[in-house]
Coordinates of C-alpha atoms (C1' of nucleotides) in Angstrom, one line a residue:
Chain A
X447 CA 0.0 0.0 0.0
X448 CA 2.0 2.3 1.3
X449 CA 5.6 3.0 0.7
X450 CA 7.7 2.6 4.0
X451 CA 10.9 4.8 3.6
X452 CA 8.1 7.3 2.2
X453 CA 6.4 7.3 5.0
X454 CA 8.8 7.1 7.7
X455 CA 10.7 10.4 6.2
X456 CA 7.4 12.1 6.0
X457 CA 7.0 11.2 9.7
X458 CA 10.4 12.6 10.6
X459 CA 9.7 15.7 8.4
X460 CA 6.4 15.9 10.5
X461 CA 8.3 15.3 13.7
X462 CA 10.9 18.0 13.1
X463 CA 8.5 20.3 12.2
X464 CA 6.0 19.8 15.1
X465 CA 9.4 20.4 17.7
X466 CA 10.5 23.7 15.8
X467 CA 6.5 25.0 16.4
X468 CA 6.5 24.2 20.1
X469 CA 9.5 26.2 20.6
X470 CA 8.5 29.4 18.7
X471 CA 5.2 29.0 20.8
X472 CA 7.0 29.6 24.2
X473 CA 9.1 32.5 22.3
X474 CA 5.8 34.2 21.4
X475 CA 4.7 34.0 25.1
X476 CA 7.8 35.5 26.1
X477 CA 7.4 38.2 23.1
X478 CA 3.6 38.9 24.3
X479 CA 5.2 38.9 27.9
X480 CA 7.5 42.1 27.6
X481 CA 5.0 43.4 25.1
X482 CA 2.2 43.7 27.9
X483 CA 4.8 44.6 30.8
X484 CA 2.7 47.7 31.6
X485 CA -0.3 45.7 31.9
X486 CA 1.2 42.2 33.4
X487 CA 1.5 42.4 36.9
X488 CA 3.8 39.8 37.5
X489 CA 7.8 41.4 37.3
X490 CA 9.8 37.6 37.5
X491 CA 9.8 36.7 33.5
X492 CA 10.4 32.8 34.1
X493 CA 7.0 33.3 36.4
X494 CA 5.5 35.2 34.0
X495 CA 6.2 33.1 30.8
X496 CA 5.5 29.9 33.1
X497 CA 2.2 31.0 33.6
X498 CA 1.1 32.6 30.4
X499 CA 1.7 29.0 28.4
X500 CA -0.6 27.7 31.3
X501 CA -3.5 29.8 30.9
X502 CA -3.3 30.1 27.0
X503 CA -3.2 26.3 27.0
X504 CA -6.1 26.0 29.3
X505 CA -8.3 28.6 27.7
X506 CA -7.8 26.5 24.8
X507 CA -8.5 22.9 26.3
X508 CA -11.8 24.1 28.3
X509 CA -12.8 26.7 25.0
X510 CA -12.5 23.9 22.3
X511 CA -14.9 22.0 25.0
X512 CA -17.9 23.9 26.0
X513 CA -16.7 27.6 24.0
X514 CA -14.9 30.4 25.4
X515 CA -18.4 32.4 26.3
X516 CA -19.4 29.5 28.5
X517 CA -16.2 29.1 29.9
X518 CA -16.4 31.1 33.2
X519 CA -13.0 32.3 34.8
X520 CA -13.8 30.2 37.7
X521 CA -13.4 27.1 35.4
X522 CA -10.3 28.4 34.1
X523 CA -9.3 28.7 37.6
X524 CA -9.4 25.8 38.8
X525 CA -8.5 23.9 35.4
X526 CA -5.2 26.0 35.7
X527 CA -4.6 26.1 39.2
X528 CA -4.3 29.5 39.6
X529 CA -7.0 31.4 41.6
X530 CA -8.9 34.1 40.3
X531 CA -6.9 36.6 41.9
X532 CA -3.3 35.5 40.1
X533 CA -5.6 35.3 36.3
X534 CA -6.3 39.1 36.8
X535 CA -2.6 39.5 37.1
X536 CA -1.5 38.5 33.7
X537 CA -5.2 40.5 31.7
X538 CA -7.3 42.8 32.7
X539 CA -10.7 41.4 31.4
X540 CA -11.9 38.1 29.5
X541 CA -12.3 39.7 26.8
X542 CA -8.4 40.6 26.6
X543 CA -7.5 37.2 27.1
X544 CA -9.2 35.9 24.2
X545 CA -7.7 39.3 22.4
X546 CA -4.1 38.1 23.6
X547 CA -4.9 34.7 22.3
X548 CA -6.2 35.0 19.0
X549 CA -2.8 37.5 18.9
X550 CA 0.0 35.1 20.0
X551 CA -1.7 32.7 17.4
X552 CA -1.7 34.7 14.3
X553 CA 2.0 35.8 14.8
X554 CA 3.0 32.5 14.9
X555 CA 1.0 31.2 11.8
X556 CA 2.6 34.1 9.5
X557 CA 5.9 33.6 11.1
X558 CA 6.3 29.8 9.6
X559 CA 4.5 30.1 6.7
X560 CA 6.4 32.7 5.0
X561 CA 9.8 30.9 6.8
X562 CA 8.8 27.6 4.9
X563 CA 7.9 29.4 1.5
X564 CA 10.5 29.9 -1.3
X565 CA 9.0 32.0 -3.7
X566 CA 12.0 31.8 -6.1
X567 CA 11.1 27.9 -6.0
X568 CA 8.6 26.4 -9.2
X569 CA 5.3 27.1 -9.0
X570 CA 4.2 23.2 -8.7
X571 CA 6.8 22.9 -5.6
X572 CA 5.7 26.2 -3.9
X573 CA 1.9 24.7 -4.1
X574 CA 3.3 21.5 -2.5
X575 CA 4.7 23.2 0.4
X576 CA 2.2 25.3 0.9
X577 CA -0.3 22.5 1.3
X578 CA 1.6 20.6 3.8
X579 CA 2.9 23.6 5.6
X580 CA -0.6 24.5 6.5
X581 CA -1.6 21.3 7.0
X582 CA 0.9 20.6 9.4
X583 CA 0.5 24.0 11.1
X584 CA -3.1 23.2 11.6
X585 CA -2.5 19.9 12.5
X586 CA 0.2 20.7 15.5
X587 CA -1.8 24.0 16.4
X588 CA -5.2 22.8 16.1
X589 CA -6.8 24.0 19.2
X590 CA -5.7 27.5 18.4
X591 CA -7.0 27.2 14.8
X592 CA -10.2 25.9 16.2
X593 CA -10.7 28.1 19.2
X594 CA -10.1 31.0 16.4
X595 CA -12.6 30.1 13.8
X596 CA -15.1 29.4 16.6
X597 CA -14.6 32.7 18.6
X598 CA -14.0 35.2 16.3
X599 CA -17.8 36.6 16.4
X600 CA -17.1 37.4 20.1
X601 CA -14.1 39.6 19.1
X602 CA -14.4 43.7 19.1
X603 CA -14.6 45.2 15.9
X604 CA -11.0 46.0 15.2
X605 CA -9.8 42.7 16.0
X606 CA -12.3 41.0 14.2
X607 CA -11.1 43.1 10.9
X608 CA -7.6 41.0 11.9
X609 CA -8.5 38.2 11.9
X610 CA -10.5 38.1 8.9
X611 CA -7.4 39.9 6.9
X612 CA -5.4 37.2 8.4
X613 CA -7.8 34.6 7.4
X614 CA -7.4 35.8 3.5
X615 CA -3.7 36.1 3.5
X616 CA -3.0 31.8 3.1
X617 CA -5.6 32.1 0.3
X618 CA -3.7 35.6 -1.4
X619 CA -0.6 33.1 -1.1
X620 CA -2.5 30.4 -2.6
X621 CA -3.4 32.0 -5.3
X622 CA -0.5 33.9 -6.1
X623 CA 1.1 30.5 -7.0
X624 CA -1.6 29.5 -9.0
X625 CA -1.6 32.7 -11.5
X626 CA 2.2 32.1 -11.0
X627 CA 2.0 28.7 -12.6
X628 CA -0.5 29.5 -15.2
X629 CA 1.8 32.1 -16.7
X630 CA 4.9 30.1 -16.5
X631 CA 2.5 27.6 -18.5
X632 CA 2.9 24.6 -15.8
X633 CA -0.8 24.9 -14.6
X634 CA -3.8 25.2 -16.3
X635 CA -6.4 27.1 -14.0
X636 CA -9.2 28.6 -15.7
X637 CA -10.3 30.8 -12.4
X638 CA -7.5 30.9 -9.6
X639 CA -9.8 32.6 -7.0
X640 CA -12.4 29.7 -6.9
X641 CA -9.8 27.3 -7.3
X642 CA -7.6 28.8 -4.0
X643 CA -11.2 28.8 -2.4
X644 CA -11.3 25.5 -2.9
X645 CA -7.7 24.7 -1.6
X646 CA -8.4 26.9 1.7
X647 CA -11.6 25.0 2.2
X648 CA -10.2 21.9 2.1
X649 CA -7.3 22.7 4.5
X650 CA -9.5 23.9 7.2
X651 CA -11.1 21.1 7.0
X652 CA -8.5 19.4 8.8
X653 CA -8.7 21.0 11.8
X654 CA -12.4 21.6 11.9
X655 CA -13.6 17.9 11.2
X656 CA -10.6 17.2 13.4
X657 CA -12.5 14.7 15.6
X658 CA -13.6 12.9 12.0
X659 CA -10.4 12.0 10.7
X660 CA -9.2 11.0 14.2
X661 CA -12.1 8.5 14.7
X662 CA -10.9 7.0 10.8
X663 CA -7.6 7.0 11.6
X664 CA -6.0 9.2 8.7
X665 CA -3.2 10.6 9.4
X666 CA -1.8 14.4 8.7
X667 CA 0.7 13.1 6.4
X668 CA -2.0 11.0 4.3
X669 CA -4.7 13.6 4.4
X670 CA -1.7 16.0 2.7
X671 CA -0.4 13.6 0.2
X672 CA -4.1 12.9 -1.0
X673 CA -4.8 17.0 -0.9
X674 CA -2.0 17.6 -3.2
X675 CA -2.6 14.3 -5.4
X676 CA -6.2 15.9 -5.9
X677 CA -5.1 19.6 -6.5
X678 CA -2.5 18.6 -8.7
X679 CA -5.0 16.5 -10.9
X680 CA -7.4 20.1 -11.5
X681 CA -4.7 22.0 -12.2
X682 CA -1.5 20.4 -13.8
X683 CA -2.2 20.2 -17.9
X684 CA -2.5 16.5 -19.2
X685 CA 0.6 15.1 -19.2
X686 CA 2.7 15.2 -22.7
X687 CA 2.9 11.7 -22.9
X688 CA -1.0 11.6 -23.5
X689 CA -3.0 12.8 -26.7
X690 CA 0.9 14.6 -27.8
Chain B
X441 CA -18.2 34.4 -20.4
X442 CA -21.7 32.7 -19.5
X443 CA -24.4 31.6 -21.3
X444 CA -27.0 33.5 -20.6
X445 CA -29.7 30.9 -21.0
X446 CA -28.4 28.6 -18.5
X447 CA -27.7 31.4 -16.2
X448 CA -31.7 32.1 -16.2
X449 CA -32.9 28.5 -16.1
X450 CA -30.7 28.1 -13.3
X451 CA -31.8 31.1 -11.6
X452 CA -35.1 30.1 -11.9
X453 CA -34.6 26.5 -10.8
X454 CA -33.2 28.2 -7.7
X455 CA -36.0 30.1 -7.0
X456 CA -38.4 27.8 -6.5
X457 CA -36.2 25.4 -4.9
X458 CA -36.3 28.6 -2.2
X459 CA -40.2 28.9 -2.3
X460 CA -40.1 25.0 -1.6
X461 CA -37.7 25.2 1.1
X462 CA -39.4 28.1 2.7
X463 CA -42.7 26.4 2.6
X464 CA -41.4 23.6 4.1
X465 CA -40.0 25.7 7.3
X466 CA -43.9 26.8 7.7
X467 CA -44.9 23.1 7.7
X468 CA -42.3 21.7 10.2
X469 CA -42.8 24.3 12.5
X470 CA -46.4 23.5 12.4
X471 CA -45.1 19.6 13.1
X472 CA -43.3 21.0 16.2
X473 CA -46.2 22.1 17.8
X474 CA -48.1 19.7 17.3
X475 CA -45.5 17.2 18.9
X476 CA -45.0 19.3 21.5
X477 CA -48.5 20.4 22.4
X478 CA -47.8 18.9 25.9
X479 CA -45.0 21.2 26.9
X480 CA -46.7 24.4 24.7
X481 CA -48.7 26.0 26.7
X482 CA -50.4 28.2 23.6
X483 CA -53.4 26.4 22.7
X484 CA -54.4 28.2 19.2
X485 CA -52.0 26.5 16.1
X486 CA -52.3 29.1 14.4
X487 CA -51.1 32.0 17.0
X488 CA -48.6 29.4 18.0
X489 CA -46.8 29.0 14.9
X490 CA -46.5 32.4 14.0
X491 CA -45.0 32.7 17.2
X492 CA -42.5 30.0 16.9
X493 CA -41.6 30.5 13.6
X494 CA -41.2 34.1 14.9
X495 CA -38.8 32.9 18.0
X496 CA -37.0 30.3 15.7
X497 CA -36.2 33.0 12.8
X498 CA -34.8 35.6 16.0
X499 CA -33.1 33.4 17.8
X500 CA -31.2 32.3 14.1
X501 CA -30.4 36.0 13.9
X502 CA -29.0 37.3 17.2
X503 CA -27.2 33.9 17.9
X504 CA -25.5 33.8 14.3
X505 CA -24.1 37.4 15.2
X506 CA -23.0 37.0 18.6
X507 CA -23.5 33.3 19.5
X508 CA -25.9 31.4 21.5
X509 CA -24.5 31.5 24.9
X510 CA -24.0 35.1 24.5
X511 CA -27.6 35.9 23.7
X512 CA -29.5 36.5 26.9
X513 CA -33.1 35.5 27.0
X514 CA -33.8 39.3 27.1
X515 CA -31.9 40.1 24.0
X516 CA -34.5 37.4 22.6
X517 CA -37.5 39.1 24.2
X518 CA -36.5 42.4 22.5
X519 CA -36.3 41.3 19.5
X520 CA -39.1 39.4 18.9
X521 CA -41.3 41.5 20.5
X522 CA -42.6 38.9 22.9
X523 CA -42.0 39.1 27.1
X524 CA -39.9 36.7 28.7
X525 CA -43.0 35.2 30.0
X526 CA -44.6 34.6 26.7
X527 CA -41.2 33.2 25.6
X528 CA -41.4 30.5 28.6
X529 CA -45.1 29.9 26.9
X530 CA -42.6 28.2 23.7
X531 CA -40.2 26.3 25.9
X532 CA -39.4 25.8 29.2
X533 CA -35.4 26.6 29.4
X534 CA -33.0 28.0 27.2
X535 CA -31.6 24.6 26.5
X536 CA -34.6 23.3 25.5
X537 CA -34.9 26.1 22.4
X538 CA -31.6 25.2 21.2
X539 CA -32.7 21.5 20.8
X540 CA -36.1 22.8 19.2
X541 CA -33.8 24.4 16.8
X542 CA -31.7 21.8 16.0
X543 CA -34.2 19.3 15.3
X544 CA -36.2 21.7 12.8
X545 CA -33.4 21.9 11.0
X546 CA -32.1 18.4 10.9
X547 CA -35.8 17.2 9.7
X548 CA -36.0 19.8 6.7
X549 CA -32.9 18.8 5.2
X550 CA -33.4 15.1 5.2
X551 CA -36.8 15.7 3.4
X552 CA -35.4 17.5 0.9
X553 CA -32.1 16.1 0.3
X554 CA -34.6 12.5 0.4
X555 CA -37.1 14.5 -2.2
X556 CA -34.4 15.1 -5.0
X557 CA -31.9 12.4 -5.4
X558 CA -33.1 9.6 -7.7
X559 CA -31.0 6.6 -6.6
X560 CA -31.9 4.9 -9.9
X561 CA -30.3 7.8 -12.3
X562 CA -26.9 7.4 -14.0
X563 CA -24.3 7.8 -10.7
X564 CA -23.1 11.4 -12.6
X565 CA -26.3 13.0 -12.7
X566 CA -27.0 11.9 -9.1
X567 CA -23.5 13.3 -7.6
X568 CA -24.4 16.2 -9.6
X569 CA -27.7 16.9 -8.1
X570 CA -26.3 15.8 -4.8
X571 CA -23.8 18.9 -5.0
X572 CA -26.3 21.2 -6.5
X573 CA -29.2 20.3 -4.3
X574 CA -26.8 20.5 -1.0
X575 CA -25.3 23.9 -2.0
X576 CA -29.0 25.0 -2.7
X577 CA -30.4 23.9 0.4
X578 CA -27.2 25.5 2.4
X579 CA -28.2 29.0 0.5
X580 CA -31.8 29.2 1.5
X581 CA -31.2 27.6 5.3
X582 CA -27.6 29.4 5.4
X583 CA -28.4 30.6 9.2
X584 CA -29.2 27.1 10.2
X585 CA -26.5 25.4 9.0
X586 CA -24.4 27.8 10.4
X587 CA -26.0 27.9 14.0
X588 CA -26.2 24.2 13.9
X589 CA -22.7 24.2 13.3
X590 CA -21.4 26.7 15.2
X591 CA -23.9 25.5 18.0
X592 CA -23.2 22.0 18.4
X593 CA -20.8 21.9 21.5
X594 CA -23.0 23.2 23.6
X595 CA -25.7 20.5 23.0
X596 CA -26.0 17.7 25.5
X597 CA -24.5 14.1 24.9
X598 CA -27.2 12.4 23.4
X599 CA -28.4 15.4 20.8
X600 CA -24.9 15.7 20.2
X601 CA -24.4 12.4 19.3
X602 CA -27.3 12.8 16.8
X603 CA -26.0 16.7 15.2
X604 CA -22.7 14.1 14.4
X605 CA -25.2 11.3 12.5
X606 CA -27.2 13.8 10.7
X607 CA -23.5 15.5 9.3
X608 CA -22.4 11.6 8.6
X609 CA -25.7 11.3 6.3
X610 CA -24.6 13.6 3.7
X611 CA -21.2 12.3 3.6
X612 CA -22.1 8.8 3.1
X613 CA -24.8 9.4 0.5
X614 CA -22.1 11.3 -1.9
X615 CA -19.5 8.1 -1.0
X616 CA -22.7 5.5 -1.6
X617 CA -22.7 7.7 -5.4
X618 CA -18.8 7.4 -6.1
X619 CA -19.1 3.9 -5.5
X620 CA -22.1 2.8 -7.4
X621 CA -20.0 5.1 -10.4
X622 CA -17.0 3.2 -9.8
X623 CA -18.7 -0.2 -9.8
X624 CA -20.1 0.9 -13.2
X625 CA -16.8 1.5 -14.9
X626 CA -18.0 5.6 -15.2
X627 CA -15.7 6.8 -12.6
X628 CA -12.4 6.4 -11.5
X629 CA -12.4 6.4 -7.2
X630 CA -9.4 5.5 -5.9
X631 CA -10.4 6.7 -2.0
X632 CA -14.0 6.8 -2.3
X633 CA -13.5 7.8 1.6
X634 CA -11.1 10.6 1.3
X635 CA -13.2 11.8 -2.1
X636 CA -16.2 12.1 -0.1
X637 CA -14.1 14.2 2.8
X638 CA -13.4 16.4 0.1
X639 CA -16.4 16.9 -1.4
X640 CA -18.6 17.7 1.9
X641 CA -15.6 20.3 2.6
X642 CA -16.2 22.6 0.0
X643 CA -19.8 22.5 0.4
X644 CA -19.5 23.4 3.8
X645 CA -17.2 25.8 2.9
X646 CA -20.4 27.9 1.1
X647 CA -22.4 28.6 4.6
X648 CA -19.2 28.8 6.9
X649 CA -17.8 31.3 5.3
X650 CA -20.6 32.3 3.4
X651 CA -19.6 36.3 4.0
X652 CA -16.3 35.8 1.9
X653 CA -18.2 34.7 -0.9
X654 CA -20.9 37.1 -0.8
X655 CA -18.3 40.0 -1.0
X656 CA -17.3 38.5 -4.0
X657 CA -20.1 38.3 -5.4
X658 CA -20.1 34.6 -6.3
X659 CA -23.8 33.2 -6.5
X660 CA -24.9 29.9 -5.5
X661 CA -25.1 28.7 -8.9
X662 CA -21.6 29.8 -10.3
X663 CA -20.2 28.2 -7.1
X664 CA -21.9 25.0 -7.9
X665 CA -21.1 24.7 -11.6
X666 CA -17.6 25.2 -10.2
X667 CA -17.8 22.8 -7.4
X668 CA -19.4 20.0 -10.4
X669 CA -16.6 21.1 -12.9
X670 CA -13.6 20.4 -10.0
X671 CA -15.1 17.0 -9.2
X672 CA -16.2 15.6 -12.2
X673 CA -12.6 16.6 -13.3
X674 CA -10.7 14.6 -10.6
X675 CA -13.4 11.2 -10.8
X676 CA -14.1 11.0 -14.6
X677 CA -12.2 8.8 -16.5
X678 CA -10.0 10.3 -19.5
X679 CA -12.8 10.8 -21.8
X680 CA -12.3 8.0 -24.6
X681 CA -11.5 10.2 -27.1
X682 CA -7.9 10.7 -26.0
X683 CA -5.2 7.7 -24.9
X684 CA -7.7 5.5 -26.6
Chain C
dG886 C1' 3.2 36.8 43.7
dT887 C1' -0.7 34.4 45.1
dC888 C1' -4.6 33.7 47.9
dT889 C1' -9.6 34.3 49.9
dA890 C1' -13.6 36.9 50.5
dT891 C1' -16.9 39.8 48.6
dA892 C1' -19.1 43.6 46.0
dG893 C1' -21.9 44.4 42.2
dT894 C1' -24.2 42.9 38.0
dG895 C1' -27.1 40.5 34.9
dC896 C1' -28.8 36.1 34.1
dG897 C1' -32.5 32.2 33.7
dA898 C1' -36.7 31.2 35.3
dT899 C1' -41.4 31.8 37.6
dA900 C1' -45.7 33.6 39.9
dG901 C1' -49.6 36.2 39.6
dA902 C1' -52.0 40.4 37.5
dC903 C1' -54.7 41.5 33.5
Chain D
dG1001 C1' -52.2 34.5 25.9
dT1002 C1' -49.3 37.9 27.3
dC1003 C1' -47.4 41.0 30.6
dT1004 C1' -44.6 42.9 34.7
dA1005 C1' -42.3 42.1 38.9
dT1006 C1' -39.1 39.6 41.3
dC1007 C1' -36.3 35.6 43.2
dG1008 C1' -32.1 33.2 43.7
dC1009 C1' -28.0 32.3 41.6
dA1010 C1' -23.5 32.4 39.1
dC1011 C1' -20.8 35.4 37.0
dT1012 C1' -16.8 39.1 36.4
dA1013 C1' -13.8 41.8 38.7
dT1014 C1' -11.5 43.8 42.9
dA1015 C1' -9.6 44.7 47.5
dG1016 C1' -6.8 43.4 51.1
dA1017 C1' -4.6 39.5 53.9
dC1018 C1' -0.5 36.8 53.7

DNA sequence: GTCTATAGTGCGATAGAC
DNA sequence: GTCTATCGCACTATAGAC
């Protein structure tokens, strides 16, 4: 079925990749840590940073549950083990904890994509890697990425606008490479914004339906390989071999 | 760019496929009460399923802005005009509504998705009237499916359990289709499971992010000749013609 | 830096007038 | 059949002890 070497590199490639996230997460709590000095309480930045991953991690857990509205902060309390008093040292409302959430997560999303990306690269292997970036970005993040998608009607205004801007940028990217291929005469696509609609839809997929593919046992590396083998086959021109 | 016939035959086929559908919302909700004549303490249908229909179509509104949980009971009341005693006339806890709503919706789409397949057609035409019938019935109910949706965590267990079937039923029937067409020799399915996956993404995709596609102004009908086109192009066979 | 205790608010739900 | 008035409760947010 399945070839082994194939799949055991893919799993190291997945493995790496899922490490290198992990540590830029703690980075971005220390980043969001001396960013919010003036409003964070706490002075000790190991205590600080300590405690931040604890509450953004919890907020996610109880959130991707029940939803962050019917989360109440005495859940997140004792969830976290902090009391009530020590939450209000590190935000000064609910509503700016889900603010510095939705935040922390964004910055880290744009920060790998446009790390993995090589725009110099061909079109047909910048759509590859753009696939299984997000894929496995998703996949390692998906309690952010759900928690964001499911929360963003209870965000003000202004940070709604961000995260809808942010929401469109992976599909921009998307289908820059498509009209990218098309003129370099590698892909055939006869409308690149339905086409990049279609791409983004199926990639949130993944971590919407998480709880699906879990329960059949795909994997994040087969759900990719099949993503691409099907994108490929819309947009890649018969091959010359056929009907020359 | 398009022909102009089709573009009106296929307006007009969606048009009544709305009248039906909105017909069909009067009936159920007539159903409802009648069902639940023992908890409803209104004894006159016809005040009563104004009056529900009334609550259902508000409740649809507010929650899809701000979400359910956030919607207070006197939000409701405004709204709709009626007291918070009169709402407690409908149902007798908040809980209880959201279940009301759920199963409205649940029941419409099974009669019509039921209504329009023809399981004895030619396996194309019935994934194609799967896709177009589904996006169809997503357009006219597009605040239900996304309530029910966004919604669903907060149901209990056992109405959970049943939100989860009801999403399975449209995922098997368009798997049930690929295979009959691969059994026949008229399509080529080398994952009818993963296919499938696919397929309900990008419907979804039109009433979860349904705002996206209306500032684009893509209408239900070009996205569902697309939608056809990007299957049929993936399962199809190389037509004979070429490589023959 | 973290805790407990509590103030103040707004909720879901109900009883009884009309 | 619908309304207004109100109860009891759980919530967010804070103040002050340790």
């Amino acid at each position: 079925m399945h070839n082994l070497q194939n799949t055991t590199a893919a799993e190291e490639d997945f493995d790496s990749f899922r490490k290198m996230t992990l540590l830029s997460m703690e980075e971005i709590c220390r980043d969001i840590f001396r960013e919010n000095q003036h409003r964070i309480k706490i002075k000790k930045e190991a205590v600080a940073v300590r405690n931040l991953v604890n509450i953004f991690h919890t907020t996610l857990q109880i959130s991707n549950e029940k939803g962050f509205q019917t989360m109440s902060l005495r859940d997140l309390s004792r969830s976290s083990g902090l009391s009530m008093g020590a939450l209000y040292s590190y935000f000064c409302s609910k509503d700016e904890l889900l603010e510095m959430i939705q935040n922390q997560g964004r910055r880290i999303i744009l920060k790998i994509l446009s790390r993995r990306i090589n725009p110099a690269a061909p079109p047909s292997e910048q759509l590859r890697t753009a696939i299984r970036t997000h894929l496995y970005l998703t996949e390692v993040l998906q309690p952010w990425f759900y928690f964001s998608y499911m929360e963003a009607k209870n965000l003000k205004k202004e940070q709604r606008k961000k995260a809808i801007e942010s929401d469109l940028v992976t599909e921009e990217l998307i289908m820059g490479i498509l009209k990218q291929g098309a003129e370099k005469g590698q892909f055939v696509v006869t409308n690149p914004m339905l086409t990049a609609s279609v791409i983004k839809a199926v990639l949130q997929d993944w971590y919407l339906k998480r709880w699906k593919y879990s329960r059949r046992q795909i994997s994040v590396q087969v759900y990719a390989d099949f993503i691409i083998h099907f994108i490929e086959s819309f947009v890649r021109k018969p091959s010359a071999s056929c009907c020359s």
